[in-house]
Amino acid sequence: MKTDPQVVNRMENKLRSIFKPDDGEDIVEWLVKNIKQIPFSPMPAGFRAQDTPWLCEPLRACVDPTIRMVQIIAPIQSGKSLMAEMLSCYILARQPAPTLYLNDTDANAHDWMKTRLRILWENCPPVMAKLGKNEEKSKSDTVQTSDMTFWCLGAFNEKNLQRRSIRWLIADETWLYPKGHLAECNARVTSFGWLGKRVFMSQGGFQGDETEEEWNTTTRAVWSFACTECGHKQPWTWSQIRIPDENMIINGDYNFENIRQNTTYECEGCKHQYPDNGESRVNLNATGFYAIQNPNAQSGGNYGYTWNALCARSWGVCAEKFVRAKIIMDMAGDSNPMRIWKQKQMAQFWSETPDSVDMLQTIGDYKTGEEWEGESLINPLNRKLTNDKTIKNGIHTRFMTVDVQRTGFYCLVRGWAEGSKSRLRNWKYVQTWDDVEAFAKFNTVIPPMVFVDCGDQFDDVIRQCGQRKWTALRGDGRSEFAWRVTTSSGTKIINKTYAPARLVNAGTGVVRVHHFSNLALKDQLSRLRKSGRHTCPSDVGKEYHAQMESESRVMNTGGKPEWRRIGKRDNHLWDCEVMQMVAAAAFGLLGIVKDEVSEVQTAPAEAGSVLESG
């Protein structure tokens, strides 16, 4: 049989390209030489290893054949995603093989391919030489070259994690992935045996999640430095940040300008304090190295690398963010800003520590049922919060929450003001639904501001809520819930402690049902009680105080926090107070008003989201 010489030549060239020995050029040197421009960088230029020296060792680990998995836990905007993007250039040009690059969702993966990966490839000539004419202008999330296939897909879509045998798996922001999907990712590289490589990247997630489970199997190497004054070797740690003592000004407000300008970093050895400037960080990072915390993982080929924001950005700015987060946690009881700071700046896995059992309520200088001049109002014309008592038909920010029992109902009414301040107005145990409605009218609570627990006797509760125009609530084990919010720059996802309304038609009318985080809101309620912002009247009685001390916060056998009932104590009023937190959050009352602490920003009021129910 006669063979076509052209076919033979193409086959020979293909085999030669596959089995061509690597010239051994260091990946960092190759990237410095071939990444001509990083257009989406704040300061566009080619790759400069000295600007982000903490990326060099992880990059080399990614192409080390003895290492099976590389995991990065790092703060936002510090180069971890750029590292993966540059690695994709090296794979396409130097080590072609089937590659799966994961973001969280398909939509984000499509955007990443369009606005990050393809733009970087266009500034790397060896990559462009590999892409065919059709691929150079393609907008597809799948790239096919003569050597390999490259997919950029979303990890939320489980179909993307199946039916593919890949050598290179690159997964970004794994802390966002649904439970079980990271394990599914791991299975994709098994067909390539020892050649299979996994590269996982993430900011700090939550203690006990799959990202932390993977992290604990790695070497957990920490980016460190040697003091240029005494040579003492140490990791970058928040405990060595020194915020100026004179950070308060005369009227009690924090002097954030002083914090930004005069925060320093202290060597844990000689106590030398470095000024907060680029020169200090450059000089200290020039001595940088990774200190391995778990050497036993080396034999398994799982290498982990972590750094935090202190090596990359202003310590004063980091300190300001910390102080703002602490103010909000102390004064409004909201730990979310502190959680975000630790996860995104310090690259730490978040877990709230159990609160003290000493949570005695602050007793106010007022009586049950007494009117409160400080109670906020809602302007019925624009549904915004106001303290203007002269507005016509102003609606008091006064909510009634109802805990449903088999033989009756616990009803609790609380008035709220901006800045997370509130007063218990009244509570009562009643026996019928008509009694519940009568108690709301007696305390001047309008129907949309009545919230009823539907965790028990769901059908009956929904029917009554539909008939009486009330809102239903249900406690949930989740810590937060995703909301789609429209902004000037498009739709984005934010997290709240309660879920968007689920509309249920009970035959008597459409009912809004909100799930809420038991853990997060009980934590916040506990902090508000300690801060003195969540008060009760002086004549409230022993029964209320006893039920408010009916649960304690503990760590369960799985190492996660939970609120647990103490013995057989009644906790119905405690549950009513927790539901009050949902209402206050929905109406924008949980936060700090600007005149309390200078420049502390608060979330906008969201009164309309609940008022639309009636």
JSON list of C-alpha atoms in Angstrom, two decimals, residues 54-175:
[
{"chain": "A", "resi": 54, "resn": "TRP", "atom": "CA", "xyz": [5.55, 34.97, 46.75]},
{"chain": "A", "resi": 55, "resn": "LEU", "atom": "CA", "xyz": [4.31, 33.63, 43.39]},
{"chain": "A", "resi": 56, "resn": "CYS", "atom": "CA", "xyz": [7.64, 32.15, 42.27]},
{"chain": "A", "resi": 57, "resn": "GLU", "atom": "CA", "xyz": [7.83, 29.00, 44.39]},
{"chain": "A", "resi": 58, "resn": "PRO", "atom": "CA", "xyz": [4.15, 28.06, 43.81]},
{"chain": "A", "resi": 59, "resn": "LEU", "atom": "CA", "xyz": [4.65, 28.49, 40.05]},
{"chain": "A", "resi": 60, "resn": "ARG", "atom": "CA", "xyz": [7.64, 26.17, 40.10]},
{"chain": "A", "resi": 61, "resn": "ALA", "atom": "CA", "xyz": [5.67, 23.67, 42.18]},
{"chain": "A", "resi": 62, "resn": "CYS", "atom": "CA", "xyz": [2.94, 23.65, 39.52]},
{"chain": "A", "resi": 63, "resn": "VAL", "atom": "CA", "xyz": [5.33, 22.24, 36.91]},
{"chain": "A", "resi": 64, "resn": "ASP", "atom": "CA", "xyz": [7.36, 20.01, 39.25]},
{"chain": "A", "resi": 65, "resn": "PRO", "atom": "CA", "xyz": [6.56, 16.41, 38.14]},
{"chain": "A", "resi": 66, "resn": "THR", "atom": "CA", "xyz": [6.99, 15.10, 41.71]},
{"chain": "A", "resi": 67, "resn": "ILE", "atom": "CA", "xyz": [4.18, 17.32, 43.03]},
{"chain": "A", "resi": 68, "resn": "ARG", "atom": "CA", "xyz": [0.61, 16.13, 42.47]},
{"chain": "A", "resi": 69, "resn": "MET", "atom": "CA", "xyz": [-1.42, 18.98, 43.94]},
{"chain": "A", "resi": 70, "resn": "VAL", "atom": "CA", "xyz": [-0.73, 22.67, 44.60]},
{"chain": "A", "resi": 71, "resn": "GLN", "atom": "CA", "xyz": [-3.12, 24.69, 46.76]},
{"chain": "A", "resi": 72, "resn": "ILE", "atom": "CA", "xyz": [-3.00, 28.45, 47.26]},
{"chain": "A", "resi": 73, "resn": "ILE", "atom": "CA", "xyz": [-4.83, 30.24, 50.11]},
{"chain": "A", "resi": 74, "resn": "ALA", "atom": "CA", "xyz": [-4.31, 33.97, 49.62]},
{"chain": "A", "resi": 75, "resn": "PRO", "atom": "CA", "xyz": [-6.03, 37.36, 49.92]},
{"chain": "A", "resi": 76, "resn": "ILE", "atom": "CA", "xyz": [-7.88, 39.04, 47.11]},
{"chain": "A", "resi": 77, "resn": "GLN", "atom": "CA", "xyz": [-5.93, 41.13, 44.61]},
{"chain": "A", "resi": 78, "resn": "SER", "atom": "CA", "xyz": [-2.55, 39.68, 45.56]},
{"chain": "A", "resi": 79, "resn": "GLY", "atom": "CA", "xyz": [-1.75, 37.67, 42.44]},
{"chain": "A", "resi": 80, "resn": "LYS", "atom": "CA", "xyz": [-3.23, 34.21, 43.05]},
{"chain": "A", "resi": 81, "resn": "SER", "atom": "CA", "xyz": [-5.57, 34.35, 40.03]},
{"chain": "A", "resi": 82, "resn": "LEU", "atom": "CA", "xyz": [-2.83, 35.91, 37.90]},
{"chain": "A", "resi": 83, "resn": "MET", "atom": "CA", "xyz": [-0.60, 32.99, 38.82]},
{"chain": "A", "resi": 84, "resn": "ALA", "atom": "CA", "xyz": [-3.15, 30.54, 37.39]},
{"chain": "A", "resi": 85, "resn": "GLU", "atom": "CA", "xyz": [-3.64, 32.65, 34.27]},
{"chain": "A", "resi": 86, "resn": "MET", "atom": "CA", "xyz": [0.11, 32.74, 33.61]},
{"chain": "A", "resi": 87, "resn": "LEU", "atom": "CA", "xyz": [0.27, 29.00, 34.23]},
{"chain": "A", "resi": 88, "resn": "SER", "atom": "CA", "xyz": [-2.32, 28.57, 31.45]},
{"chain": "A", "resi": 89, "resn": "CYS", "atom": "CA", "xyz": [0.09, 30.37, 29.10]},
{"chain": "A", "resi": 90, "resn": "TYR", "atom": "CA", "xyz": [2.89, 27.98, 30.03]},
{"chain": "A", "resi": 91, "resn": "ILE", "atom": "CA", "xyz": [0.63, 24.94, 29.56]},
{"chain": "A", "resi": 92, "resn": "LEU", "atom": "CA", "xyz": [-0.55, 26.01, 26.12]},
{"chain": "A", "resi": 93, "resn": "ALA", "atom": "CA", "xyz": [2.96, 26.83, 24.92]},
{"chain": "A", "resi": 94, "resn": "ARG", "atom": "CA", "xyz": [5.21, 24.35, 26.74]},
{"chain": "A", "resi": 95, "resn": "GLN", "atom": "CA", "xyz": [3.27, 21.43, 28.28]},
{"chain": "A", "resi": 96, "resn": "PRO", "atom": "CA", "xyz": [0.11, 20.97, 26.20]},
{"chain": "A", "resi": 97, "resn": "ALA", "atom": "CA", "xyz": [-2.41, 18.47, 27.56]},
{"chain": "A", "resi": 98, "resn": "PRO", "atom": "CA", "xyz": [-6.19, 18.47, 28.23]},
{"chain": "A", "resi": 99, "resn": "THR", "atom": "CA", "xyz": [-6.84, 21.33, 30.70]},
{"chain": "A", "resi": 100, "resn": "LEU", "atom": "CA", "xyz": [-9.92, 22.31, 32.69]},
{"chain": "A", "resi": 101, "resn": "TYR", "atom": "CA", "xyz": [-9.95, 25.81, 34.19]},
{"chain": "A", "resi": 102, "resn": "LEU", "atom": "CA", "xyz": [-12.81, 26.31, 36.69]},
{"chain": "A", "resi": 103, "resn": "ASN", "atom": "CA", "xyz": [-14.55, 29.39, 38.04]},
{"chain": "A", "resi": 104, "resn": "ASP", "atom": "CA", "xyz": [-17.58, 29.16, 40.30]},
{"chain": "A", "resi": 105, "resn": "THR", "atom": "CA", "xyz": [-20.38, 29.62, 37.71]},
{"chain": "A", "resi": 106, "resn": "ASP", "atom": "CA", "xyz": [-20.62, 29.19, 33.93]},
{"chain": "A", "resi": 107, "resn": "ALA", "atom": "CA", "xyz": [-21.39, 32.91, 33.55]},
{"chain": "A", "resi": 108, "resn": "ASN", "atom": "CA", "xyz": [-18.31, 33.95, 35.50]},
{"chain": "A", "resi": 109, "resn": "ALA", "atom": "CA", "xyz": [-16.19, 31.40, 33.62]},
{"chain": "A", "resi": 110, "resn": "HIS", "atom": "CA", "xyz": [-17.37, 32.83, 30.28]},
{"chain": "A", "resi": 111, "resn": "ASP", "atom": "CA", "xyz": [-16.54, 36.35, 31.46]},
{"chain": "A", "resi": 112, "resn": "TRP", "atom": "CA", "xyz": [-13.13, 35.20, 32.76]},
{"chain": "A", "resi": 113, "resn": "MET", "atom": "CA", "xyz": [-12.25, 33.59, 29.43]},
{"chain": "A", "resi": 114, "resn": "LYS", "atom": "CA", "xyz": [-13.27, 36.73, 27.55]},
{"chain": "A", "resi": 115, "resn": "THR", "atom": "CA", "xyz": [-11.82, 39.46, 29.79]},
{"chain": "A", "resi": 116, "resn": "ARG", "atom": "CA", "xyz": [-8.80, 37.75, 31.38]},
{"chain": "A", "resi": 117, "resn": "LEU", "atom": "CA", "xyz": [-7.47, 34.56, 29.78]},
{"chain": "A", "resi": 118, "resn": "ARG", "atom": "CA", "xyz": [-7.78, 35.46, 26.10]},
{"chain": "A", "resi": 119, "resn": "ILE", "atom": "CA", "xyz": [-6.45, 38.98, 26.72]},
{"chain": "A", "resi": 120, "resn": "LEU", "atom": "CA", "xyz": [-3.39, 37.59, 28.53]},
{"chain": "A", "resi": 121, "resn": "TRP", "atom": "CA", "xyz": [-2.82, 35.01, 25.77]},
{"chain": "A", "resi": 122, "resn": "GLU", "atom": "CA", "xyz": [-2.84, 37.79, 23.19]},
{"chain": "A", "resi": 123, "resn": "ASN", "atom": "CA", "xyz": [0.12, 39.32, 25.04]},
{"chain": "A", "resi": 124, "resn": "CYS", "atom": "CA", "xyz": [2.13, 36.08, 25.06]},
{"chain": "A", "resi": 125, "resn": "PRO", "atom": "CA", "xyz": [3.60, 35.35, 21.57]},
{"chain": "A", "resi": 126, "resn": "PRO", "atom": "CA", "xyz": [4.35, 31.63, 22.18]},
{"chain": "A", "resi": 127, "resn": "VAL", "atom": "CA", "xyz": [0.69, 31.08, 23.03]},
{"chain": "A", "resi": 128, "resn": "MET", "atom": "CA", "xyz": [-0.55, 32.97, 19.97]},
{"chain": "A", "resi": 129, "resn": "ALA", "atom": "CA", "xyz": [1.73, 30.83, 17.82]},
{"chain": "A", "resi": 130, "resn": "LYS", "atom": "CA", "xyz": [-0.17, 27.76, 19.10]},
{"chain": "A", "resi": 131, "resn": "LEU", "atom": "CA", "xyz": [-3.66, 29.14, 18.45]},
{"chain": "A", "resi": 132, "resn": "GLY", "atom": "CA", "xyz": [-5.08, 28.67, 14.98]},
{"chain": "A", "resi": 133, "resn": "LYS", "atom": "CA", "xyz": [-6.64, 31.50, 13.01]},
{"chain": "A", "resi": 134, "resn": "ASN", "atom": "CA", "xyz": [-10.12, 30.45, 14.08]},
{"chain": "A", "resi": 135, "resn": "GLU", "atom": "CA", "xyz": [-9.14, 30.43, 17.76]},
{"chain": "A", "resi": 136, "resn": "GLU", "atom": "CA", "xyz": [-7.49, 33.86, 17.78]},
{"chain": "A", "resi": 137, "resn": "LYS", "atom": "CA", "xyz": [-10.84, 35.67, 17.48]},
{"chain": "A", "resi": 138, "resn": "SER", "atom": "CA", "xyz": [-13.06, 33.01, 19.02]},
{"chain": "A", "resi": 139, "resn": "LYS", "atom": "CA", "xyz": [-15.32, 33.82, 21.97]},
{"chain": "A", "resi": 140, "resn": "SER", "atom": "CA", "xyz": [-15.88, 30.19, 22.90]},
{"chain": "A", "resi": 141, "resn": "ASP", "atom": "CA", "xyz": [-15.14, 28.85, 26.37]},
{"chain": "A", "resi": 142, "resn": "THR", "atom": "CA", "xyz": [-13.41, 25.84, 24.75]},
{"chain": "A", "resi": 143, "resn": "VAL", "atom": "CA", "xyz": [-10.11, 26.22, 22.90]},
{"chain": "A", "resi": 144, "resn": "GLN", "atom": "CA", "xyz": [-8.81, 23.51, 20.58]},
{"chain": "A", "resi": 145, "resn": "THR", "atom": "CA", "xyz": [-5.20, 23.53, 19.38]},
{"chain": "A", "resi": 146, "resn": "SER", "atom": "CA", "xyz": [-3.28, 20.86, 17.47]},
{"chain": "A", "resi": 147, "resn": "ASP", "atom": "CA", "xyz": [-1.93, 19.62, 20.83]},
{"chain": "A", "resi": 148, "resn": "MET", "atom": "CA", "xyz": [-4.74, 19.93, 23.37]},
{"chain": "A", "resi": 149, "resn": "THR", "atom": "CA", "xyz": [-8.20, 21.07, 24.46]},
{"chain": "A", "resi": 150, "resn": "PHE", "atom": "CA", "xyz": [-8.65, 23.87, 27.00]},
{"chain": "A", "resi": 151, "resn": "TRP", "atom": "CA", "xyz": [-12.02, 24.32, 28.77]},
{"chain": "A", "resi": 152, "resn": "CYS", "atom": "CA", "xyz": [-12.99, 27.29, 30.99]},
{"chain": "A", "resi": 153, "resn": "LEU", "atom": "CA", "xyz": [-16.21, 26.31, 32.80]},
{"chain": "A", "resi": 154, "resn": "GLY", "atom": "CA", "xyz": [-18.19, 26.72, 36.02]},
{"chain": "A", "resi": 155, "resn": "ALA", "atom": "CA", "xyz": [-17.85, 24.36, 38.97]},
{"chain": "A", "resi": 156, "resn": "PHE", "atom": "CA", "xyz": [-21.49, 24.86, 40.03]},
{"chain": "A", "resi": 157, "resn": "ASN", "atom": "CA", "xyz": [-22.59, 22.94, 36.92]},
{"chain": "A", "resi": 158, "resn": "GLU", "atom": "CA", "xyz": [-21.85, 19.36, 37.92]},
{"chain": "A", "resi": 159, "resn": "LYS", "atom": "CA", "xyz": [-21.98, 18.24, 34.27]},
{"chain": "A", "resi": 160, "resn": "ASN", "atom": "CA", "xyz": [-18.80, 20.25, 33.67]},
{"chain": "A", "resi": 161, "resn": "LEU", "atom": "CA", "xyz": [-16.99, 18.02, 36.17]},
{"chain": "A", "resi": 162, "resn": "GLN", "atom": "CA", "xyz": [-17.93, 14.75, 34.51]},
{"chain": "A", "resi": 163, "resn": "ARG", "atom": "CA", "xyz": [-17.02, 12.80, 31.36]},
{"chain": "A", "resi": 164, "resn": "ARG", "atom": "CA", "xyz": [-13.67, 14.58, 30.94]},
{"chain": "A", "resi": 165, "resn": "SER", "atom": "CA", "xyz": [-10.22, 13.09, 31.39]},
{"chain": "A", "resi": 166, "resn": "ILE", "atom": "CA", "xyz": [-7.79, 15.92, 31.99]},
{"chain": "A", "resi": 167, "resn": "ARG", "atom": "CA", "xyz": [-4.17, 16.29, 32.93]},
{"chain": "A", "resi": 168, "resn": "TRP", "atom": "CA", "xyz": [-4.31, 19.87, 34.19]},
{"chain": "A", "resi": 169, "resn": "LEU", "atom": "CA", "xyz": [-7.08, 20.93, 36.61]},
{"chain": "A", "resi": 170, "resn": "ILE", "atom": "CA", "xyz": [-7.01, 24.58, 37.67]},
{"chain": "A", "resi": 171, "resn": "ALA", "atom": "CA", "xyz": [-9.78, 25.61, 40.10]},
{"chain": "A", "resi": 172, "resn": "ASP", "atom": "CA", "xyz": [-10.18, 29.22, 41.25]},
{"chain": "A", "resi": 173, "resn": "GLU", "atom": "CA", "xyz": [-12.02, 30.39, 44.42]},
{"chain": "A", "resi": 174, "resn": "THR", "atom": "CA", "xyz": [-12.85, 26.88, 45.55]},
{"chain": "A", "resi": 175, "resn": "TRP", "atom": "CA", "xyz": [-14.43, 28.18, 48.77]}
]
